[in-house]
mmCIF file of C-alpha atoms in Angstrom:
data_model
loop_
_atom_site.group_PDB
_atom_site.id
_atom_site.type_symbol
_atom_site.label_atom_id
_atom_site.label_comp_id
_atom_site.label_asym_id
_atom_site.label_seq_id
_atom_site.Cartn_x
_atom_site.Cartn_y
_atom_site.Cartn_z
ATOM 1 C CA MET A 10 190.943 127.453 -29.374
ATOM 2 C CA ARG A 11 193.468 126.456 -32.092
ATOM 3 C CA ILE A 12 191.738 125.516 -35.338
ATOM 4 C CA ASN A 13 192.945 122.677 -37.553
ATOM 5 C CA LEU A 14 193.273 123.514 -41.250
ATOM 6 C CA ASP A 15 195.028 120.270 -42.224
ATOM 7 C CA LYS A 16 191.805 118.801 -43.573
ATOM 8 C CA PHE A 17 191.496 121.648 -46.086
ATOM 9 C CA VAL A 18 194.891 121.070 -47.733
ATOM 10 C CA ASN A 19 193.517 118.524 -50.188
ATOM 11 C CA ASN A 20 190.112 120.139 -50.441
ATOM 12 C CA LYS A 21 189.119 120.508 -54.078
ATOM 13 C CA CYS A 22 188.750 124.237 -54.764
ATOM 14 C CA GLU A 23 186.025 124.949 -57.297
ATOM 15 C CA TRP A 24 188.040 127.794 -58.780
ATOM 16 C CA LEU A 25 191.023 125.537 -59.571
ATOM 17 C CA ARG A 26 189.266 122.553 -61.128
ATOM 18 C CA GLY A 27 190.588 123.475 -64.575
ATOM 19 C CA GLU A 28 187.183 123.512 -66.247
ATOM 20 C CA GLY A 29 184.628 126.083 -67.381
ATOM 21 C CA PRO A 30 184.582 128.506 -70.339
ATOM 22 C CA LYS A 31 188.025 129.351 -71.753
ATOM 23 C CA SER A 32 189.729 127.541 -68.855
ATOM 24 C CA ASN A 33 192.832 127.026 -70.989
ATOM 25 C CA ILE A 34 193.483 130.766 -70.612
ATOM 26 C CA VAL A 35 191.204 131.888 -67.759
ATOM 27 C CA VAL A 36 192.168 130.189 -64.489
ATOM 28 C CA SER A 37 189.346 131.674 -62.424
ATOM 29 C CA THR A 38 186.717 134.380 -62.068
ATOM 30 C CA ARG A 39 185.940 136.293 -58.883
ATOM 31 C CA VAL A 40 183.116 138.689 -58.034
ATOM 32 C CA ARG A 41 183.083 140.503 -54.698
ATOM 33 C CA VAL A 42 180.847 143.083 -53.039
ATOM 34 C CA ALA A 43 181.577 145.283 -50.037
ATOM 35 C CA ARG A 44 178.813 146.124 -47.577
ATOM 36 C CA ASN A 45 178.538 147.973 -44.259
ATOM 37 C CA LEU A 46 175.771 147.867 -41.668
ATOM 38 C CA ASP A 47 173.582 150.927 -41.288
ATOM 39 C CA GLY A 48 173.767 152.405 -37.797
ATOM 40 C CA HIS A 49 177.168 150.830 -37.073
ATOM 41 C CA VAL A 50 180.525 152.616 -37.133
ATOM 42 C CA PHE A 51 182.789 151.508 -40.000
ATOM 43 C CA PHE A 52 185.396 148.995 -38.871
ATOM 44 C CA ASN A 53 188.470 151.256 -39.052
ATOM 45 C CA TRP A 54 186.804 153.792 -36.725
ATOM 46 C CA ALA A 55 184.947 151.390 -34.430
ATOM 47 C CA ASP A 56 185.907 150.557 -30.846
ATOM 48 C CA GLU A 57 186.190 146.966 -29.590
ATOM 49 C CA LYS A 58 182.590 146.769 -28.415
ATOM 50 C CA GLN A 59 181.280 148.028 -31.753
ATOM 51 C CA LYS A 60 183.461 145.571 -33.707
ATOM 52 C CA GLU A 61 182.295 142.684 -31.565
ATOM 53 C CA LYS A 62 178.658 143.686 -32.097
ATOM 54 C CA VAL A 63 179.049 143.704 -35.899
ATOM 55 C CA LEU A 64 180.737 140.297 -35.852
ATOM 56 C CA ASP A 65 177.868 138.856 -33.834
ATOM 57 C CA VAL A 66 175.129 140.460 -35.972
ATOM 58 C CA VAL A 67 176.651 139.299 -39.265
ATOM 59 C CA LYS A 68 177.251 135.757 -37.971
ATOM 60 C CA LYS A 69 173.588 135.467 -37.005
ATOM 61 C CA ALA A 70 172.451 136.752 -40.418
ATOM 62 C CA ILE A 71 174.666 134.238 -42.216
ATOM 63 C CA LYS A 72 173.148 131.396 -40.205
ATOM 64 C CA ARG A 73 169.660 132.500 -41.248
ATOM 65 C CA SER A 74 170.445 132.857 -44.969
ATOM 66 C CA GLN A 75 168.987 130.148 -47.201
ATOM 67 C CA PHE A 76 172.064 130.338 -49.441
ATOM 68 C CA LEU A 77 174.644 129.958 -46.686
ATOM 69 C CA LYS A 78 173.700 126.667 -45.057
ATOM 70 C CA ASN A 79 176.518 124.548 -43.574
ATOM 71 C CA MET A 80 179.136 127.259 -44.009
ATOM 72 C CA ILE A 81 182.450 126.797 -42.192
ATOM 73 C CA PHE A 82 183.084 129.640 -39.720
ATOM 74 C CA ILE A 83 186.521 130.660 -38.450
ATOM 75 C CA ASP A 84 187.026 133.219 -35.701
ATOM 76 C CA MET A 85 190.246 134.879 -36.803
ATOM 77 C CA LYS A 86 191.508 135.288 -33.249
ATOM 78 C CA ASP A 87 191.825 131.477 -33.100
ATOM 79 C CA THR A 88 194.205 131.337 -36.058
ATOM 80 C CA THR A 89 197.985 131.351 -36.210
ATOM 81 C CA GLU A 90 200.039 133.414 -38.647
ATOM 82 C CA LEU A 91 200.557 130.236 -40.700
ATOM 83 C CA ASP A 92 196.795 129.558 -40.761
ATOM 84 C CA ARG A 93 196.137 133.039 -42.050
ATOM 85 C CA GLN A 94 198.744 132.754 -44.785
ATOM 86 C CA PHE A 95 197.187 129.416 -45.790
ATOM 87 C CA LEU A 96 193.747 131.037 -46.136
ATOM 88 C CA ILE A 97 195.237 133.896 -48.179
ATOM 89 C CA GLU A 98 196.924 131.408 -50.521
ATOM 90 C CA ARG A 99 193.553 129.763 -51.134
ATOM 91 C CA HIS A 100 192.175 133.224 -52.024
ATOM 92 C CA LEU A 101 189.572 132.914 -49.257
ATOM 93 C CA MET A 102 190.640 136.160 -47.636
ATOM 94 C CA SER A 103 192.857 139.196 -48.105
ATOM 95 C CA HIS A 104 196.200 140.201 -46.613
ATOM 96 C CA ASP A 105 194.414 143.034 -44.771
ATOM 97 C CA HIS A 106 192.107 140.538 -43.077
ATOM 98 C CA ALA A 107 195.151 138.785 -41.609
ATOM 99 C CA GLN A 108 196.125 141.909 -39.648
ATOM 100 C CA ASP A 109 194.795 142.758 -36.157
ATOM 101 C CA VAL A 110 192.528 139.713 -36.149
ATOM 102 C CA THR A 111 190.472 140.369 -33.011
ATOM 103 C CA TYR A 112 186.738 140.681 -33.811
ATOM 104 C CA LYS A 113 187.241 139.392 -37.352
ATOM 105 C CA GLY A 114 185.601 136.344 -38.905
ATOM 106 C CA LEU A 115 185.762 134.265 -42.066
ATOM 107 C CA THR A 116 183.128 131.901 -43.401
ATOM 108 C CA PHE A 117 183.195 129.759 -46.546
ATOM 109 C CA ASP A 118 181.558 126.688 -48.067
ATOM 110 C CA ASP A 119 183.284 123.317 -48.450
ATOM 111 C CA LYS A 120 183.830 123.831 -52.204
ATOM 112 C CA GLU A 121 185.322 127.278 -51.511
ATOM 113 C CA ILE A 122 183.016 128.936 -54.004
ATOM 114 C CA VAL A 123 181.596 131.442 -51.510
ATOM 115 C CA SER A 124 183.559 133.207 -48.793
ATOM 116 C CA ILE A 125 182.699 136.127 -46.547
ATOM 117 C CA MET A 126 185.169 138.229 -44.592
ATOM 118 C CA ILE A 127 183.590 139.895 -41.566
ATOM 119 C CA ASN A 128 185.188 143.118 -40.307
ATOM 120 C CA GLU A 129 187.863 143.474 -42.949
ATOM 121 C CA GLU A 130 188.050 147.059 -44.281
ATOM 122 C CA ASP A 131 184.255 146.879 -44.540
ATOM 123 C CA HIS A 132 181.850 144.971 -42.298
ATOM 124 C CA ILE A 133 181.168 142.438 -45.057
ATOM 125 C CA ARG A 134 183.282 141.384 -48.029
ATOM 126 C CA LEU A 135 181.269 138.734 -49.890
ATOM 127 C CA GLN A 136 183.028 136.948 -52.746
ATOM 128 C CA VAL A 137 182.316 134.120 -55.175
ATOM 129 C CA MET A 138 185.007 132.330 -57.190
ATOM 130 C CA GLN A 139 184.423 130.130 -60.221
ATOM 131 C CA SER A 140 186.663 128.086 -62.493
ATOM 132 C CA GLY A 141 187.145 129.474 -66.000
ATOM 133 C CA PHE A 142 185.527 132.574 -67.484
ATOM 134 C CA ASN A 143 182.264 132.741 -65.530
ATOM 135 C CA LEU A 144 181.587 136.389 -64.698
ATOM 136 C CA MET A 145 177.807 136.303 -65.072
ATOM 137 C CA GLU A 146 177.404 133.085 -63.068
ATOM 138 C CA ALA A 147 179.641 134.403 -60.276
ATOM 139 C CA TRP A 148 177.678 137.678 -60.228
ATOM 140 C CA ARG A 149 174.356 135.811 -60.110
ATOM 141 C CA ILE A 150 175.447 133.880 -57.011
ATOM 142 C CA VAL A 151 176.748 137.035 -55.303
ATOM 143 C CA ASP A 152 173.546 138.919 -56.117
ATOM 144 C CA ASP A 153 171.345 136.132 -54.706
ATOM 145 C CA ILE A 154 173.309 135.985 -51.455
ATOM 146 C CA ASP A 155 173.512 139.768 -51.139
ATOM 147 C CA THR A 156 169.752 140.097 -51.645
ATOM 148 C CA ASP A 157 169.053 137.355 -49.127
ATOM 149 C CA LEU A 158 171.338 138.895 -46.478
ATOM 150 C CA SER A 159 169.540 142.228 -46.952
ATOM 151 C CA HIS A 160 166.433 140.568 -45.465
ATOM 152 C CA TYR A 161 168.285 140.257 -42.156
ATOM 153 C CA LEU A 162 170.699 143.202 -42.337
ATOM 154 C CA THR A 163 170.255 146.864 -43.287
ATOM 155 C CA PHE A 164 173.180 148.109 -45.351
ATOM 156 C CA SER A 165 174.569 151.645 -45.365
ATOM 157 C CA TYR A 166 173.183 153.229 -48.514
ATOM 158 C CA SER A 167 172.949 156.717 -49.984
ATOM 159 C CA ASN A 168 170.430 157.655 -52.665
ATOM 160 C CA LYS A 169 173.117 159.879 -54.135
ATOM 161 C CA TYR A 170 176.201 157.657 -53.892
ATOM 162 C CA GLY A 171 174.908 154.107 -53.525
ATOM 163 C CA TYR A 172 176.407 151.627 -51.045
ATOM 164 C CA LEU A 173 178.767 153.384 -48.633
ATOM 165 C CA THR A 174 182.192 151.824 -48.106
ATOM 166 C CA SER A 175 185.418 152.601 -46.272
ATOM 167 C CA CYS A 176 187.322 153.146 -49.511
ATOM 168 C CA PRO A 177 185.809 155.656 -51.988
ATOM 169 C CA THR A 178 186.735 153.446 -54.972
ATOM 170 C CA ASN A 179 184.264 150.816 -53.718
ATOM 171 C CA THR A 180 181.416 153.237 -53.055
ATOM 172 C CA GLY A 181 178.428 152.885 -55.375
ATOM 173 C CA THR A 182 177.845 149.243 -56.231
ATOM 174 C CA GLY A 183 180.594 148.054 -53.895
ATOM 175 C CA LEU A 184 181.436 145.619 -56.691
ATOM 176 C CA ARG A 185 184.883 144.377 -57.650
ATOM 177 C CA ALA A 186 185.038 141.766 -60.407
ATOM 178 C CA SER A 187 188.284 140.130 -61.489
ATOM 179 C CA VAL A 188 189.532 137.456 -63.851
ATOM 180 C CA MET A 189 192.794 135.527 -63.446
ATOM 181 C CA LEU A 190 194.382 134.954 -66.840
ATOM 182 C CA HIS A 191 197.316 132.897 -68.055
ATOM 183 C CA LEU A 192 198.799 135.089 -70.790
ATOM 184 C CA ALA A 193 201.946 133.126 -71.577
ATOM 185 C CA ALA A 194 201.928 133.783 -75.326
ATOM 186 C CA LEU A 195 201.517 137.551 -74.925
ATOM 187 C CA VAL A 196 204.426 137.594 -72.459
ATOM 188 C CA ILE A 197 206.671 135.468 -74.709
ATOM 189 C CA THR A 198 206.009 137.786 -77.667
ATOM 190 C CA ASP A 199 206.499 140.977 -75.590
ATOM 191 C CA GLN A 200 202.914 142.176 -76.043
ATOM 192 C CA ILE A 201 201.876 142.220 -72.389
ATOM 193 C CA GLU A 202 202.942 145.852 -71.861
ATOM 194 C CA ASN A 203 200.484 146.902 -74.554
ATOM 195 C CA VAL A 204 197.722 145.019 -72.717
ATOM 196 C CA TYR A 205 198.615 146.801 -69.481
ATOM 197 C CA LYS A 206 198.519 150.229 -71.130
ATOM 198 C CA ALA A 207 195.216 149.502 -72.873
ATOM 199 C CA ILE A 208 193.339 148.271 -69.814
ATOM 200 C CA SER A 209 194.612 151.171 -67.687
ATOM 201 C CA LYS A 210 192.834 153.561 -70.056
ATOM 202 C CA LEU A 211 189.609 151.576 -69.635
ATOM 203 C CA GLY A 212 189.407 151.892 -65.846
ATOM 204 C CA LEU A 213 190.821 148.437 -65.174
ATOM 205 C CA THR A 214 193.851 147.307 -63.199
ATOM 206 C CA MET A 215 196.280 144.394 -63.462
ATOM 207 C CA ARG A 216 197.743 142.536 -60.477
ATOM 208 C CA GLY A 217 199.746 139.393 -59.813
ATOM 209 C CA PHE A 218 198.728 135.813 -59.063
ATOM 210 C CA PHE A 219 198.492 136.503 -55.326
ATOM 211 C CA GLY A 220 196.222 139.553 -55.620
ATOM 212 C CA GLU A 221 196.455 143.159 -54.531
ATOM 213 C CA GLY A 222 199.947 144.509 -54.036
ATOM 214 C CA THR A 223 201.678 141.536 -55.670
ATOM 215 C CA GLU A 224 203.936 141.325 -58.692
ATOM 216 C CA ALA A 225 202.691 139.563 -61.806
ATOM 217 C CA PHE A 226 205.110 136.738 -62.559
ATOM 218 C CA GLY A 227 204.777 133.340 -64.158
ATOM 219 C CA ASP A 228 202.568 134.932 -66.822
ATOM 220 C CA PHE A 229 199.505 134.933 -64.520
ATOM 221 C CA PHE A 230 197.571 138.190 -64.189
ATOM 222 C CA GLN A 231 194.429 139.333 -62.350
ATOM 223 C CA ILE A 232 192.485 141.996 -64.222
ATOM 224 C CA SER A 233 189.687 143.841 -62.407
ATOM 225 C CA ASN A 234 187.655 147.047 -62.340
ATOM 226 C CA GLN A 235 189.125 149.930 -60.346
ATOM 227 C CA VAL A 236 186.072 152.024 -59.514
ATOM 228 C CA ALA A 237 182.499 151.096 -58.574
ATOM 229 C CA LEU A 238 181.034 154.618 -58.209
ATOM 230 C CA GLY A 239 178.929 155.895 -61.088
ATOM 231 C CA HIS A 240 178.530 152.513 -62.768
ATOM 232 C CA SER A 241 175.823 149.865 -62.421
ATOM 233 C CA GLU A 242 176.688 146.266 -61.645
ATOM 234 C CA MET A 243 175.842 145.264 -65.221
ATOM 235 C CA ASP A 244 177.995 148.078 -66.622
ATOM 236 C CA ILE A 245 180.984 146.833 -64.627
ATOM 237 C CA ILE A 246 180.442 143.172 -65.543
ATOM 238 C CA ASP A 247 179.777 143.927 -69.228
ATOM 239 C CA ASN A 248 182.805 146.199 -69.561
ATOM 240 C CA LEU A 249 185.142 143.681 -67.941
ATOM 241 C CA GLU A 250 183.681 140.825 -69.980
ATOM 242 C CA LYS A 251 184.204 142.677 -73.274
ATOM 243 C CA VAL A 252 187.800 143.571 -72.433
ATOM 244 C CA ILE A 253 188.662 140.069 -71.236
ATOM 245 C CA ASN A 254 187.162 138.549 -74.393
ATOM 246 C CA LYS A 255 189.445 140.736 -76.509
ATOM 247 C CA ILE A 256 192.488 139.744 -74.437
ATOM 248 C CA ILE A 257 191.560 136.062 -74.711
ATOM 249 C CA GLU A 258 191.190 136.405 -78.472
ATOM 250 C CA LYS A 259 194.629 138.049 -78.713
ATOM 251 C CA GLU A 260 196.195 135.315 -76.567
ATOM 252 C CA GLU A 261 194.562 132.591 -78.679
ATOM 253 C CA VAL A 262 195.820 134.102 -81.947
ATOM 254 C CA THR A 263 199.317 134.468 -80.510
ATOM 255 C CA ARG A 264 199.332 130.872 -79.246
ATOM 256 C CA ASP A 265 198.374 129.663 -82.730
ATOM 257 C CA MET A 266 201.212 131.713 -84.177
ATOM 258 C CA LEU A 267 203.731 130.274 -81.710
ATOM 259 C CA LYS A 268 202.657 126.747 -82.532
ATOM 260 C CA VAL A 269 203.002 127.259 -86.285
ATOM 261 C CA LYS A 270 205.979 129.618 -86.605
ATOM 262 C CA LYS A 271 208.060 128.550 -83.601
ATOM 263 C CA ASN A 272 207.007 124.932 -83.207
ATOM 264 C CA GLY A 273 210.484 123.516 -82.593
ATOM 265 C CA GLU A 274 211.585 126.370 -80.356
ATOM 266 C CA MET A 275 208.423 126.242 -78.221
ATOM 267 C CA ALA A 276 208.467 122.452 -77.991
ATOM 268 C CA ASP A 277 212.053 122.586 -76.731
ATOM 269 C CA ARG A 278 211.326 125.318 -74.189
ATOM 270 C CA ILE A 279 208.265 123.488 -72.845
ATOM 271 C CA SER A 280 210.077 120.140 -72.760
ATOM 272 C CA ARG A 281 212.946 121.651 -70.761
ATOM 273 C CA SER A 282 210.537 123.237 -68.275
ATOM 274 C CA TYR A 283 208.610 119.990 -67.886
ATOM 275 C CA GLY A 284 211.835 118.035 -67.414
ATOM 276 C CA THR A 285 213.096 120.441 -64.747
ATOM 277 C CA LEU A 286 209.865 120.187 -62.779
ATOM 278 C CA LYS A 287 209.963 116.381 -62.903
ATOM 279 C CA SER A 288 213.582 116.107 -61.802
ATOM 280 C CA ALA A 289 214.451 119.113 -59.602
ATOM 281 C CA LYS A 290 215.563 118.354 -56.060
ATOM 282 C CA ILE A 291 215.299 121.969 -54.849
ATOM 283 C CA ILE A 292 213.018 124.610 -56.385
ATOM 284 C CA THR A 293 211.700 128.028 -55.349
ATOM 285 C CA SER A 294 208.099 129.146 -55.667
ATOM 286 C CA ARG A 295 209.055 131.805 -58.228
ATOM 287 C CA GLU A 296 210.827 129.282 -60.477
ATOM 288 C CA THR A 297 207.964 126.817 -60.051
ATOM 289 C CA ILE A 298 205.369 129.301 -61.289
ATOM 290 C CA ARG A 299 207.540 130.225 -64.277
ATOM 291 C CA LEU A 300 208.031 126.576 -65.271
ATOM 292 C CA LEU A 301 204.386 125.673 -64.633
ATOM 293 C CA SER A 302 203.414 128.515 -66.939
ATOM 294 C CA ASP A 303 205.398 126.893 -69.752
ATOM 295 C CA VAL A 304 203.921 123.470 -69.038
ATOM 296 C CA ARG A 305 200.381 124.841 -68.873
ATOM 297 C CA LEU A 306 200.947 126.459 -72.264
ATOM 298 C CA GLY A 307 202.398 123.190 -73.534
ATOM 299 C CA ILE A 308 199.242 121.296 -72.574
ATOM 300 C CA ASP A 309 197.075 123.759 -74.505
ATOM 301 C CA LEU A 310 199.356 123.642 -77.566
ATOM 302 C CA GLY A 311 199.316 119.854 -77.542
ATOM 303 C CA PHE A 312 203.033 119.423 -76.764
ATOM 304 C CA ILE A 313 202.238 117.709 -73.444
ATOM 305 C CA THR A 314 199.536 115.049 -73.330
ATOM 306 C CA ASP A 315 200.174 112.977 -70.203
ATOM 307 C CA ILE A 316 198.868 115.520 -67.647
ATOM 308 C CA ASN A 317 195.939 117.952 -67.558
ATOM 309 C CA MET A 318 195.259 121.548 -66.529
ATOM 310 C CA LYS A 319 193.789 120.513 -63.188
ATOM 311 C CA THR A 320 197.056 118.863 -62.157
ATOM 312 C CA ILE A 321 198.954 122.056 -62.951
ATOM 313 C CA ASN A 322 196.387 124.146 -61.078
ATOM 314 C CA ASP A 323 196.665 121.814 -58.057
ATOM 315 C CA ILE A 324 200.432 122.251 -58.008
ATOM 316 C CA LEU A 325 200.049 126.051 -58.255
ATOM 317 C CA LEU A 326 198.035 125.910 -55.049
ATOM 318 C CA LEU A 327 199.946 123.271 -53.077
ATOM 319 C CA MET A 328 203.455 124.557 -53.837
ATOM 320 C CA GLN A 329 202.858 127.788 -51.897
ATOM 321 C CA PRO A 330 204.754 128.253 -48.595
ATOM 322 C CA ALA A 331 201.866 127.904 -46.132
ATOM 323 C CA HIS A 332 200.438 124.885 -47.951
ATOM 324 C CA LEU A 333 203.785 123.098 -47.821
ATOM 325 C CA GLN A 334 203.965 123.748 -44.087
ATOM 326 C CA GLU A 335 200.398 122.559 -43.494
ATOM 327 C CA ILE A 336 201.232 119.378 -45.441
ATOM 328 C CA ASN A 337 204.332 119.029 -43.225
ATOM 329 C CA HIS A 338 202.160 119.615 -40.095
ATOM 330 C CA SER A 339 204.681 122.151 -38.789
ATOM 331 C CA PRO A 340 206.497 125.341 -39.792
ATOM 332 C CA ILE A 341 209.621 124.875 -41.940
ATOM 333 C CA GLY A 342 212.199 127.309 -43.273
ATOM 334 C CA PRO A 343 212.649 128.499 -46.874
ATOM 335 C CA ARG A 344 215.327 125.954 -47.908
ATOM 336 C CA GLU A 345 213.395 122.982 -46.539
ATOM 337 C CA ARG A 346 210.262 124.311 -48.276
ATOM 338 C CA ASP A 347 212.174 124.377 -51.562
ATOM 339 C CA ILE A 348 213.075 120.702 -51.063
ATOM 340 C CA LYS A 349 209.531 119.736 -50.062
ATOM 341 C CA ARG A 350 208.158 121.673 -53.059
ATOM 342 C CA ALA A 351 210.377 119.727 -55.462
ATOM 343 C CA ASP A 352 209.258 116.425 -53.895
ATOM 344 C CA LEU A 353 205.588 117.386 -54.129
ATOM 345 C CA ILE A 354 205.899 118.421 -57.785
ATOM 346 C CA LYS A 355 207.633 115.179 -58.737
ATOM 347 C CA GLU A 356 204.928 113.198 -56.950
ATOM 348 C CA LYS A 357 202.131 115.031 -58.765
ATOM 349 C CA LEU A 358 203.757 114.859 -62.218
ATOM 350 C CA ASN A 359 205.010 111.290 -62.042
ATOM 351 C CA THR A 360 201.822 109.586 -60.833
#
C-alpha cells in the first residue's frame, strides 16, 4: 500500500525550530542508541523469517511503551525511493535504512523528536533530536524510552562488553551523540581545519549536513563520538559537551571579531548573498546552502533583521531534492528542481 508523505512536508520539525540553547550556532542535537534483541540473529545475518519476527516483536513493544503513544509507523516496503529520500532529508532515518527495505520499519512522533529504525544495521536504532544545544535533555528522553522498552524486550548484553551491536564501534553503550553546528566564522577565517584536527585527537568525528558519508559544505558540520566501547553514557555526553562548548566559544569570539574588524566587508558579503537568494531564478542546493550560511550569520551579527533563524532553517529543509518533489506531488529532474527551489526561497524570504 503506497503511503502518502505529502502531509509531512510542512510539518514543524522540533529540531529545526531555531530555538534552544546556543541556537544561533547549534542547529540541532541528536542522541541515538543501538540495540539488538537477545536470542535473535543480528539483521545482517538473519533470514527473511527471522527479520520478519524481529519487526513484529519490536512493533508490539513500541505500542506498549508509555513514551511512544500515537507514534506514526511506516513499513518500509510500502515506500518509494522518493519517500525514502524524503525521510532521510528530515533526518528520521539513515541512508542504510533505505536499502533492501523488506522487513524494515520506521516509527516517529508528529513533532519528529523521537524516531526508531527497526532492522537497520541493528534491530533497533532509537534517536531523539532537539533544537539547539540540548545534549542532556536529548539523552534523558532516549534513556527513558530505552528503559521502558527494556520492560518488553530483552537486549543482547555482555557483562564484559556491554550492549552488543553489529558494528564494534557501537558496542558498549551503543550510544552515538552528535551536534550540528553552523561554524561560518571559523570557515571564513580558515580555522576550521584546526578544529577538525583537534577533535580527531579527542575521539570525535566531523561529518556534513546530511550525515554519515557526506561532505561538509555551507559551513554546517555534525560532530559526534566515534566509539562507545569502554566509556559510560555520561562520559560520552560530558566529553562531547565540553568539546562543543569550546568550539562554540571560539566561533562566538571569531564572529565578534568579524563584526568589528571586517564590518563593511562582511555586511557586503551577507547583503550580496541575501540579494541572490531573493532574486535568483535558478539555484542549486549546494549554492543555496552556501548563501543561507551567509544569511544565517548575518542574522546573528545583526546585519539582517527582517527574517529569523527559523525561516532559514525551514528553507534548509524544504530546498532539498525530495522535499521539492513532494511539494510538486511528482518526481522532477534536476533543472526543474533548481527552478522550483529558487521560487520557494523567494516565497519564504519575501513574505
